[in-house]
Coordinates of N, CA and C in Angstrom, one line a residue:
Chain A
G1 N 0.8 -1.2 0.0 CA 0.0 0.0 0.0 C 0.8 1.3 0.0
E2 N 0.2 2.4 0.0 CA 0.8 3.7 0.0 C 1.5 3.9 1.3
N3 N 2.7 4.6 1.2 CA 3.4 5.0 2.4 C 3.8 6.5 2.2
V4 N 3.5 7.3 3.1 CA 3.8 8.8 3.0 C 4.7 9.1 4.2
E5 N 5.9 9.7 3.8 CA 6.8 10.1 4.8 C 6.9 11.7 4.8
Q6 N 6.8 12.3 6.0 CA 6.8 13.7 6.1 C 7.9 14.2 7.0
H7 N 8.5 15.3 6.5 CA 9.6 15.9 7.3 C 9.6 17.4 7.1
P8 N 10.0 18.2 8.2 CA 10.5 17.7 9.5 C 9.3 17.4 10.4
S9 N 9.6 16.8 11.5 CA 8.5 16.5 12.5 C 8.1 17.8 13.3
T10 N 9.1 18.6 13.5 CA 8.9 19.9 14.1 C 9.7 21.0 13.3
L11 N 9.1 22.2 13.3 CA 9.7 23.3 12.6 C 9.4 24.6 13.3
S12 N 10.5 25.3 13.6 CA 10.3 26.5 14.4 C 10.9 27.7 13.5
V13 N 10.1 28.7 13.3 CA 10.5 29.9 12.5 C 10.1 31.2 13.2
Q14 N 10.8 32.2 12.7 CA 10.4 33.6 13.2 C 9.3 34.1 12.3
E15 N 8.5 34.9 12.9 CA 7.4 35.6 12.2 C 8.0 36.3 11.0
G16 N 7.4 36.1 9.8 CA 7.8 36.7 8.6 C 8.7 35.8 7.7
D17 N 9.3 34.8 8.3 CA 10.1 33.9 7.6 C 9.2 32.9 6.8
S18 N 9.9 32.2 5.9 CA 9.2 31.1 5.1 C 9.3 29.8 5.8
A19 N 8.4 28.9 5.6 CA 8.4 27.5 6.1 C 8.1 26.6 5.0
V20 N 8.9 25.5 5.0 CA 8.7 24.4 4.0 C 8.6 23.1 4.6
I21 N 7.6 22.3 4.3 CA 7.4 21.0 4.8 C 7.4 20.0 3.6
K22 N 8.1 18.9 3.7 CA 8.2 18.0 2.5 C 7.6 16.7 2.8
C23 N 7.1 16.1 1.8 CA 6.5 14.7 1.9 C 7.0 13.9 0.7
T24 N 7.2 12.6 0.9 CA 7.5 11.7 -0.2 C 6.4 10.6 -0.1
Y25 N 6.1 10.0 -1.3 CA 5.1 9.0 -1.3 C 5.7 7.8 -2.1
S26 N 5.1 6.6 -1.9 CA 5.7 5.4 -2.5 C 4.9 4.9 -3.7
D27 N 3.6 5.2 -3.8 CA 2.7 4.6 -4.8 C 2.7 5.6 -6.1
S28 N 3.3 5.2 -7.1 CA 3.4 6.0 -8.3 C 2.0 6.3 -8.9
A29 N 1.0 5.5 -8.5 CA -0.3 5.7 -9.0 C -1.1 6.8 -8.3
S30 N -0.6 7.2 -7.2 CA -1.2 8.3 -6.4 C -1.3 9.6 -7.3
N31 N -2.5 10.2 -7.2 CA -2.6 11.4 -8.1 C -3.4 12.6 -7.4
Y32 N -3.6 12.4 -6.1 CA -4.2 13.5 -5.4 C -3.5 13.8 -4.1
F33 N -3.1 15.0 -3.8 CA -2.2 15.3 -2.7 C -2.7 16.5 -1.9
P34 N -3.5 16.3 -0.8 CA -4.0 17.4 0.0 C -3.1 17.7 1.2
W35 N -3.3 18.9 1.7 CA -2.6 19.3 2.9 C -3.7 19.8 3.9
Y36 N -3.6 19.3 5.2 CA -4.5 19.6 6.2 C -3.8 20.3 7.4
K37 N -4.4 21.3 8.0 CA -3.9 22.0 9.1 C -4.8 21.8 10.3
Q38 N -4.1 21.4 11.4 CA -4.9 21.1 12.6 C -4.3 22.1 13.7
E39 N -5.1 23.1 14.1 CA -4.8 23.9 15.2 C -5.0 23.2 16.5
L40 N -4.3 23.7 17.5 CA -4.4 23.0 18.8 C -5.8 22.8 19.3
G41 N -6.2 21.6 19.6 CA -7.5 21.3 20.1 C -8.7 21.4 19.1
K42 N -8.3 21.5 17.8 CA -9.3 21.7 16.8 C -9.2 20.5 15.8
R43 N -10.2 20.5 14.9 CA -10.3 19.4 13.9 C -9.3 19.8 12.7
P44 N -8.8 18.8 12.0 CA -8.0 19.1 10.8 C -8.9 19.7 9.7
Q45 N -8.3 20.7 9.0 CA -9.0 21.3 7.9 C -8.2 21.4 6.7
L46 N -8.8 21.2 5.5 CA -8.0 21.3 4.2 C -7.6 22.7 4.0
I47 N -6.3 22.9 3.6 CA -5.9 24.2 3.3 C -5.5 24.3 1.8
I48 N -5.0 23.3 1.2 CA -4.7 23.3 -0.2 C -4.5 21.9 -0.7
D49 N -4.8 21.7 -2.0 CA -4.6 20.4 -2.5 C -4.0 20.5 -4.0
I50 N -3.5 19.5 -4.5 CA -2.9 19.5 -5.8 C -3.2 18.1 -6.5
R51 N -3.5 18.1 -7.7 CA -3.6 16.9 -8.5 C -2.4 16.7 -9.4
S52 N -2.3 15.5 -9.8 CA -1.0 15.1 -10.5 C -0.8 15.7 -11.9
N53 N -1.9 16.4 -12.4 CA -1.7 17.0 -13.7 C -1.1 18.4 -13.6
V54 N -0.8 18.9 -12.4 CA -0.2 20.2 -12.3 C 1.1 20.1 -11.4
G55 N 2.0 21.0 -11.6 CA 3.2 21.0 -10.8 C 3.2 21.9 -9.6
E56 N 2.4 22.9 -9.6 CA 2.4 23.9 -8.6 C 1.0 24.5 -8.4
K57 N 0.6 24.9 -7.2 CA -0.6 25.6 -7.0 C -0.4 26.5 -5.8
K58 N -1.0 27.8 -6.0 CA -0.8 28.8 -5.0 C -2.1 29.3 -4.5
D59 N -2.2 29.7 -3.2 CA -3.3 30.3 -2.6 C -2.8 31.3 -1.6
Q60 N -2.7 32.5 -2.0 CA -2.2 33.6 -1.1 C -0.8 33.3 -0.6
R61 N -0.7 33.1 0.7 CA 0.7 32.8 1.2 C 1.1 31.4 1.2
I62 N 0.2 30.5 0.8 CA 0.6 29.1 0.8 C 0.7 28.6 -0.7
A63 N 1.6 27.6 -0.9 CA 1.8 27.0 -2.2 C 2.2 25.6 -2.0
V64 N 1.8 24.7 -3.0 CA 2.2 23.3 -3.0 C 2.9 23.0 -4.3
T65 N 4.0 22.3 -4.3 CA 4.7 21.9 -5.5 C 4.7 20.4 -5.5
L66 N 4.7 19.8 -6.7 CA 4.6 18.4 -6.9 C 5.7 18.0 -7.9
N67 N 6.5 17.0 -7.5 CA 7.4 16.4 -8.5 C 7.1 14.9 -8.6
K68 N 6.4 14.6 -9.7 CA 5.9 13.2 -9.8 C 7.0 12.2 -10.1
T69 N 8.1 12.7 -10.8 CA 9.2 11.8 -11.1 C 9.9 11.3 -9.8
A70 N 10.1 12.3 -8.9 CA 10.8 12.0 -7.7 C 9.8 11.5 -6.6
K71 N 8.5 11.6 -6.9 CA 7.5 11.2 -5.9 C 7.6 12.0 -4.6
H72 N 7.7 13.3 -4.7 CA 7.6 14.1 -3.5 C 6.8 15.4 -3.8
F73 N 6.3 16.0 -2.7 CA 5.5 17.2 -2.8 C 5.8 18.0 -1.6
S74 N 5.6 19.3 -1.7 CA 6.0 20.2 -0.6 C 5.0 21.3 -0.4
L75 N 4.9 21.7 0.9 CA 4.1 22.9 1.3 C 5.0 24.0 1.6
H76 N 4.7 25.2 1.0 CA 5.5 26.4 1.2 C 4.6 27.4 1.8
I77 N 5.0 28.0 3.0 CA 4.2 29.1 3.6 C 5.2 30.3 3.7
T78 N 4.8 31.4 3.0 CA 5.6 32.6 3.1 C 5.0 33.6 4.1
E79 N 5.9 34.5 4.5 CA 5.5 35.5 5.4 C 4.7 35.0 6.6
T80 N 5.3 34.0 7.3 CA 4.6 33.3 8.3 C 4.1 34.2 9.4
Q81 N 3.0 33.9 10.0 CA 2.3 34.6 11.1 C 2.1 33.7 12.3
P82 N 2.0 34.2 13.5 CA 1.7 33.3 14.6 C 0.5 32.4 14.5
E83 N -0.5 32.9 13.8 CA -1.7 32.0 13.6 C -1.5 30.9 12.6
D84 N -0.3 30.8 12.0 CA 0.1 29.7 11.2 C 0.6 28.5 12.0
S85 N 0.8 28.8 13.3 CA 1.3 27.7 14.2 C 0.2 26.6 14.3
A86 N 0.6 25.4 14.0 CA -0.4 24.3 14.0 C 0.4 23.0 13.6
V87 N -0.4 21.9 13.5 CA 0.2 20.7 13.0 C -0.3 20.6 11.5
Y88 N 0.6 20.3 10.6 CA 0.3 20.2 9.2 C 0.5 18.7 8.8
F89 N -0.5 18.2 8.1 CA -0.4 16.9 7.6 C -0.5 16.9 6.0
C90 N 0.4 16.1 5.4 CA 0.2 15.9 4.0 C -0.5 14.5 3.8
A91 N -1.0 14.3 2.6 CA -1.7 13.0 2.4 C -1.6 12.7 0.9
A92 N -1.9 11.5 0.5 CA -1.9 11.0 -0.9 C -2.9 10.0 -1.1
S93 N -3.5 10.0 -2.3 CA -4.5 8.9 -2.6 C -4.4 8.8 -4.1
R94 N -5.0 7.6 -4.6 CA -5.1 7.3 -6.0 C -6.5 7.4 -6.5
H95 N -6.7 7.5 -7.8 CA -8.0 7.7 -8.3 C -8.6 6.4 -8.9
A96 N -7.8 5.4 -8.9 CA -8.2 4.1 -9.5 C -7.5 2.9 -8.8
G97 N -7.9 1.7 -9.0 CA -7.3 0.6 -8.5 C -7.8 0.1 -7.1
T98 N -7.2 -0.8 -6.5 CA -7.7 -1.4 -5.3 C -7.7 -0.5 -4.1
S99 N -6.9 0.5 -4.1 CA -6.9 1.5 -3.0 C -7.6 2.8 -3.3
Y100 N -8.5 2.7 -4.2 CA -9.2 3.9 -4.7 C -9.8 4.7 -3.6
G101 N -9.3 6.0 -3.6 CA -9.9 6.9 -2.7 C -9.3 6.9 -1.3
K102 N -8.5 5.9 -0.9 CA -8.0 5.9 0.5 C -6.9 6.9 0.6
L103 N -7.1 7.9 1.6 CA -6.1 8.9 1.9 C -5.1 8.3 2.9
T104 N -3.9 8.3 2.5 CA -2.8 8.0 3.5 C -2.1 9.2 3.9
F105 N -2.0 9.5 5.2 CA -1.5 10.7 5.8 C 0.0 10.5 6.2
G106 N 0.7 11.6 6.1 CA 2.0 11.7 6.7 C 2.0 11.8 8.2
Q107 N 3.1 11.8 8.9 CA 3.2 11.8 10.3 C 2.9 13.1 11.0
G108 N 2.9 14.2 10.2 CA 2.6 15.5 10.7 C 3.8 16.3 11.0
T109 N 3.7 17.6 10.9 CA 4.7 18.6 11.2 C 4.2 19.6 12.2
I110 N 4.8 19.8 13.3 CA 4.4 20.8 14.3 C 5.1 22.1 13.9
L111 N 4.4 23.1 13.4 CA 5.0 24.3 13.0 C 4.7 25.3 14.1
T112 N 5.8 26.0 14.6 CA 5.7 27.0 15.6 C 6.3 28.3 15.0
V113 N 5.5 29.4 15.0 CA 5.9 30.7 14.5 C 6.1 31.6 15.7
H114 N 7.3 32.0 15.9 CA 7.6 32.9 17.0 C 7.4 34.4 16.6
P115 N 6.7 35.2 17.5 CA 6.5 36.6 17.1 C 7.8 37.3 17.2
Chain B
D1 N -27.1 24.1 11.1 CA -25.7 24.3 10.8 C -25.1 23.0 10.4
G2 N -24.6 22.8 9.2 CA -24.1 21.5 8.7 C -22.8 21.2 9.3
G3 N -22.6 19.9 9.4 CA -21.3 19.4 9.9 C -21.3 18.0 10.4
I4 N -20.2 17.6 11.1 CA -20.1 16.3 11.6 C -20.0 16.4 13.2
T5 N -20.8 15.6 13.8 CA -20.8 15.6 15.3 C -20.4 14.3 15.8
Q6 N -19.3 14.4 16.7 CA -18.8 13.2 17.3 C -19.2 13.3 18.8
S7 N -19.5 12.1 19.4 CA -19.7 12.0 20.8 C -19.4 10.7 21.3
P8 N -18.9 10.6 22.6 CA -18.6 11.7 23.5 C -17.3 12.3 23.1
K9 N -17.0 13.5 23.7 CA -15.7 14.2 23.4 C -14.6 13.5 24.2
Y10 N -14.9 13.1 25.4 CA -14.0 12.3 26.3 C -14.7 11.1 26.8
L11 N -13.9 10.0 26.8 CA -14.5 8.7 27.2 C -13.4 7.9 28.0
F12 N -13.8 7.4 29.1 CA -12.9 6.6 29.9 C -13.4 5.1 29.9
R13 N -12.5 4.2 29.8 CA -13.0 2.8 29.7 C -12.1 1.9 30.5
K14 N -12.6 1.0 31.1 CA -11.8 0.0 31.9 C -11.4 -1.1 30.9
E15 N -10.3 -1.7 31.1 CA -9.8 -2.8 30.3 C -10.8 -3.9 30.2
G16 N -11.0 -4.4 29.0 CA -12.0 -5.5 28.8 C -13.4 -5.0 28.4
Q17 N -13.6 -3.7 28.4 CA -14.9 -3.2 28.0 C -14.9 -2.8 26.5
N18 N -16.0 -3.0 25.9 CA -16.2 -2.4 24.6 C -16.8 -1.0 24.7
V19 N -16.5 -0.1 23.8 CA -17.1 1.2 23.8 C -17.4 1.6 22.4
T20 N -18.5 2.4 22.3 CA -18.9 2.8 20.9 C -18.9 4.3 20.9
L21 N -18.2 4.8 19.8 CA -18.1 6.2 19.5 C -19.1 6.6 18.4
S22 N -19.8 7.7 18.7 CA -20.8 8.1 17.7 C -20.3 9.1 16.7
C23 N -20.8 9.0 15.5 CA -20.4 10.0 14.4 C -21.7 10.2 13.6
E24 N -22.2 11.4 13.5 CA -23.3 11.8 12.8 C -23.0 13.0 11.9
Q25 N -23.5 12.9 10.6 CA -23.2 14.0 9.7 C -24.5 14.4 9.0
N26 N -24.7 15.7 8.8 CA -25.9 16.2 8.1 C -25.5 16.9 6.8
L27 N -24.3 16.5 6.2 CA -23.8 17.1 5.0 C -24.3 16.4 3.8
N28 N -25.0 15.3 3.9 CA -25.5 14.5 2.8 C -24.3 13.8 2.1
H29 N -23.2 13.5 2.8 CA -22.1 12.9 2.2 C -22.3 11.4 2.1
D30 N -21.8 10.8 1.0 CA -21.9 9.3 0.9 C -20.8 8.6 1.6
A31 N -19.6 9.2 1.6 CA -18.4 8.5 2.2 C -18.2 9.0 3.6
M32 N -17.8 8.0 4.5 CA -17.5 8.3 5.9 C -16.3 7.5 6.3
Y33 N -15.5 8.0 7.2 CA -14.3 7.4 7.6 C -14.1 7.5 9.1
W34 N -13.2 6.6 9.6 CA -12.7 6.7 11.0 C -11.2 6.7 10.9
Y35 N -10.6 7.7 11.6 CA -9.1 7.7 11.7 C -8.8 7.7 13.2
R36 N -7.6 7.2 13.4 CA -7.0 7.2 14.7 C -5.8 8.2 14.7
Q37 N -5.7 9.0 15.7 CA -4.5 10.0 15.7 C -3.7 9.7 17.0
D38 N -2.4 9.4 16.8 CA -1.5 9.2 17.9 C -0.3 10.2 17.6
P39 N 0.3 10.7 18.7 CA 1.4 11.6 18.5 C 2.5 11.0 17.6
G40 N 3.0 11.8 16.6 CA 4.0 11.3 15.8 C 3.7 10.3 14.7
Q41 N 2.4 9.9 14.6 CA 2.0 8.9 13.7 C 1.0 9.3 12.7
G42 N 0.7 10.6 12.7 CA -0.3 11.1 11.7 C -1.7 10.5 12.0
L43 N -2.5 10.5 10.9 CA -3.8 10.0 11.0 C -3.8 8.6 10.3
R44 N -4.3 7.6 11.0 CA -4.3 6.2 10.4 C -5.7 5.8 10.2
L45 N -6.0 5.2 9.0 CA -7.4 4.9 8.7 C -7.8 3.6 9.3
I46 N -8.9 3.6 10.0 CA -9.4 2.4 10.7 C -10.4 1.7 9.8
Y47 N -11.5 2.4 9.4 CA -12.5 1.8 8.5 C -13.1 3.0 7.7
Y48 N -13.6 2.6 6.5 CA -14.3 3.6 5.7 C -15.5 3.0 5.0
S49 N -16.4 3.9 4.7 CA -17.7 3.4 4.1 C -18.0 4.3 2.9
Q50 N -18.2 3.7 1.7 CA -18.5 4.5 0.5 C -20.0 4.8 0.4
I51 N -20.8 3.9 1.0 CA -22.2 3.9 0.8 C -22.9 3.2 1.9
V52 N -24.2 3.4 2.1 CA -24.9 2.8 3.2 C -24.8 1.3 3.0
N53 N -24.7 0.6 4.2 CA -24.7 -0.9 4.2 C -23.4 -1.5 3.6
D54 N -22.4 -0.7 3.5 CA -21.1 -1.1 2.9 C -20.0 -0.5 3.7
F55 N -19.0 -1.2 4.1 CA -17.8 -0.6 4.7 C -16.6 -1.5 4.4
Q56 N -15.4 -0.9 4.5 CA -14.2 -1.6 4.2 C -13.2 -1.4 5.3
K57 N -12.3 -2.3 5.5 CA -11.2 -2.2 6.5 C -10.2 -1.2 6.0
G58 N -9.7 -0.4 6.9 CA -8.6 0.5 6.6 C -7.3 -0.2 7.0
D59 N -6.3 0.6 7.3 CA -4.9 0.0 7.6 C -4.8 -0.6 9.0
I60 N -5.7 -0.2 9.9 CA -5.5 -0.6 11.3 C -6.8 -1.1 11.9
A61 N -7.6 -2.0 11.2 CA -8.9 -2.3 11.6 C -9.0 -3.3 12.7
E62 N -7.9 -4.0 13.1 CA -8.0 -5.0 14.1 C -8.4 -4.5 15.4
G63 N -9.4 -5.1 16.0 CA -9.9 -4.7 17.3 C -11.0 -3.6 17.2
Y64 N -11.4 -3.3 16.0 CA -12.5 -2.3 15.8 C -13.6 -2.9 15.0
S65 N -14.8 -2.3 15.1 CA -15.9 -2.7 14.2 C -16.8 -1.5 14.0
V66 N -17.5 -1.5 12.8 CA -18.3 -0.4 12.4 C -19.6 -0.9 11.9
S67 N -20.6 0.0 11.7 CA -21.8 -0.3 11.0 C -22.2 1.0 10.2
R68 N -22.9 0.8 9.1 CA -23.4 1.9 8.3 C -24.8 1.6 7.9
E69 N -25.7 1.7 8.8 CA -27.1 1.4 8.5 C -27.9 2.6 8.0
K70 N -27.4 3.8 8.3 CA -28.0 5.0 7.8 C -26.9 5.9 7.1
K71 N -27.2 6.7 6.2 CA -26.3 7.5 5.5 C -25.6 8.5 6.5
E72 N -26.4 9.0 7.5 CA -25.9 10.0 8.4 C -25.0 9.5 9.5
S73 N -25.0 8.2 9.7 CA -24.4 7.7 10.9 C -23.3 6.6 10.6
F74 N -22.2 6.7 11.3 CA -21.1 5.7 11.1 C -20.5 5.4 12.5
P75 N -21.1 4.7 13.4 CA -20.5 4.5 14.7 C -19.3 3.5 14.7
L76 N -18.4 3.8 15.6 CA -17.2 2.9 15.7 C -17.2 2.3 17.1
T77 N -17.0 0.9 17.1 CA -16.9 0.2 18.4 C -15.5 -0.2 18.6
V78 N -14.9 0.2 19.7 CA -13.6 -0.2 20.1 C -13.8 -1.4 21.0
T79 N -13.3 -2.6 20.5 CA -13.6 -3.8 21.3 C -12.4 -4.1 22.3
S80 N -12.6 -5.0 23.1 CA -11.6 -5.4 24.1 C -10.4 -6.1 23.4
A81 N -10.6 -6.4 22.1 CA -9.5 -7.0 21.4 C -8.5 -6.0 20.9
Q82 N -8.8 -4.7 21.0 CA -7.9 -3.7 20.6 C -6.8 -3.5 21.7
K83 N -5.6 -3.8 21.4 CA -4.5 -3.9 22.4 C -4.1 -2.6 23.0
N84 N -4.2 -1.5 22.2 CA -3.8 -0.2 22.7 C -4.8 0.8 22.3
P85 N -6.0 0.9 22.9 CA -7.1 1.7 22.4 C -7.0 3.2 22.8
T86 N -6.1 3.5 23.7 CA -6.0 4.9 24.2 C -5.5 5.8 23.0
A87 N -6.4 6.7 22.5 CA -6.0 7.5 21.4 C -7.1 8.5 21.2
F88 N -6.8 9.4 20.2 CA -7.8 10.4 19.7 C -8.4 9.9 18.4
Y89 N -9.7 9.8 18.4 CA -10.4 9.2 17.2 C -11.1 10.3 16.5
L90 N -10.9 10.4 15.2 CA -11.5 11.4 14.3 C -12.4 10.7 13.3
C91 N -13.6 11.2 13.1 CA -14.6 10.8 12.1 C -14.6 11.8 11.0
A92 N -14.7 11.4 9.8 CA -14.8 12.4 8.7 C -15.7 11.9 7.6
S93 N -16.1 12.8 6.7 CA -17.0 12.5 5.6 C -16.5 13.3 4.4
S94 N -16.9 12.8 3.2 CA -16.5 13.5 2.0 C -17.5 13.2 0.9
I95 N -17.5 14.1 -0.1 CA -18.2 13.9 -1.3 C -17.4 14.6 -2.4
P96 N -17.1 14.0 -3.5 CA -17.4 12.6 -3.9 C -16.4 11.6 -3.3
W97 N -16.8 10.4 -3.2 CA -15.9 9.3 -2.9 C -14.8 9.2 -3.9
G98 N -13.6 8.9 -3.5 CA -12.5 8.8 -4.4 C -11.3 9.6 -4.0
G99 N -11.4 10.2 -2.8 CA -10.2 10.9 -2.4 C -10.0 12.2 -3.1
L100 N -10.9 12.6 -4.0 CA -10.7 13.8 -4.7 C -11.5 15.0 -4.1
G101 N -12.1 14.7 -3.0 CA -12.9 15.7 -2.4 C -12.4 16.0 -1.0
E102 N -12.7 17.1 -0.5 CA -12.3 17.5 0.9 C -12.9 16.6 1.9
L103 N -12.1 16.3 2.9 CA -12.5 15.5 4.1 C -13.0 16.6 5.1
F104 N -14.2 16.4 5.6 CA -14.7 17.2 6.7 C -14.6 16.4 8.0
F105 N -13.9 16.9 8.9 CA -13.7 16.1 10.2 C -14.6 16.6 11.3
G106 N -14.9 15.7 12.2 CA -15.6 16.0 13.4 C -14.5 16.5 14.4
E107 N -14.9 16.9 15.6 CA -14.0 17.5 16.6 C -13.3 16.4 17.4
G108 N -13.6 15.1 17.1 CA -12.8 14.1 17.7 C -13.4 13.6 19.1
S109 N -13.0 12.3 19.4 CA -13.3 11.7 20.7 C -12.0 11.2 21.2
R110 N -11.7 11.6 22.5 CA -10.5 11.1 23.1 C -10.8 9.9 24.1
L111 N -10.3 8.8 23.8 CA -10.6 7.6 24.6 C -9.4 7.3 25.4
T112 N -9.6 7.1 26.7 CA -8.6 6.7 27.6 C -9.0 5.4 28.3
V113 N -8.1 4.4 28.3 CA -8.3 3.2 28.9 C -7.6 3.2 30.3
L114 N -8.4 2.9 31.3 CA -7.8 3.0 32.7 C -7.2 1.7 33.1

């Protein structure tokens, strides 16, 4: 089955700096890659996703890049703010085959933005 | 107000007891999921259901059971066979099935085995 590795497990930055979280996946058939943010004591929420037919997607201060050849994708947060502090999860799933639709999550990254 | 409701929020159980976690959604979603969250291990899929009266094992189904008798409801039973049940449990739903839609999560249930 799919295996998703996420790094780093913790990331500490100063307000205004950029933050990058990286994930690798094992199943070359995976074609959907969402990112979820979980603030302390709250439910995970989708912040951005990318499909395998594009290499990059941006939404204001966040962006995701995908390298299908290397089987890795990354979350980029620019101009970080204290409210960006949270746990971030990457995930991967495929659109066909026996594991159709199953989202496999990475281990999570605890991001702390210091004012 | 649409969403997913999990109950109870906190639950304590003695070893050897079965417990059932409730998950109800009014989003009219076909697919529902149960995930387990442990520190440093991300979210691991326990069971999922694409449609009423059908469900599939996820990656860590041993010691758990589910039912899907109604579209709105997907309860999870943690049985005494689950060797390490203390964890945070998250229910989610999505439309469409296929992993190409956003997962909407409940607020979670924290189970502690005494």
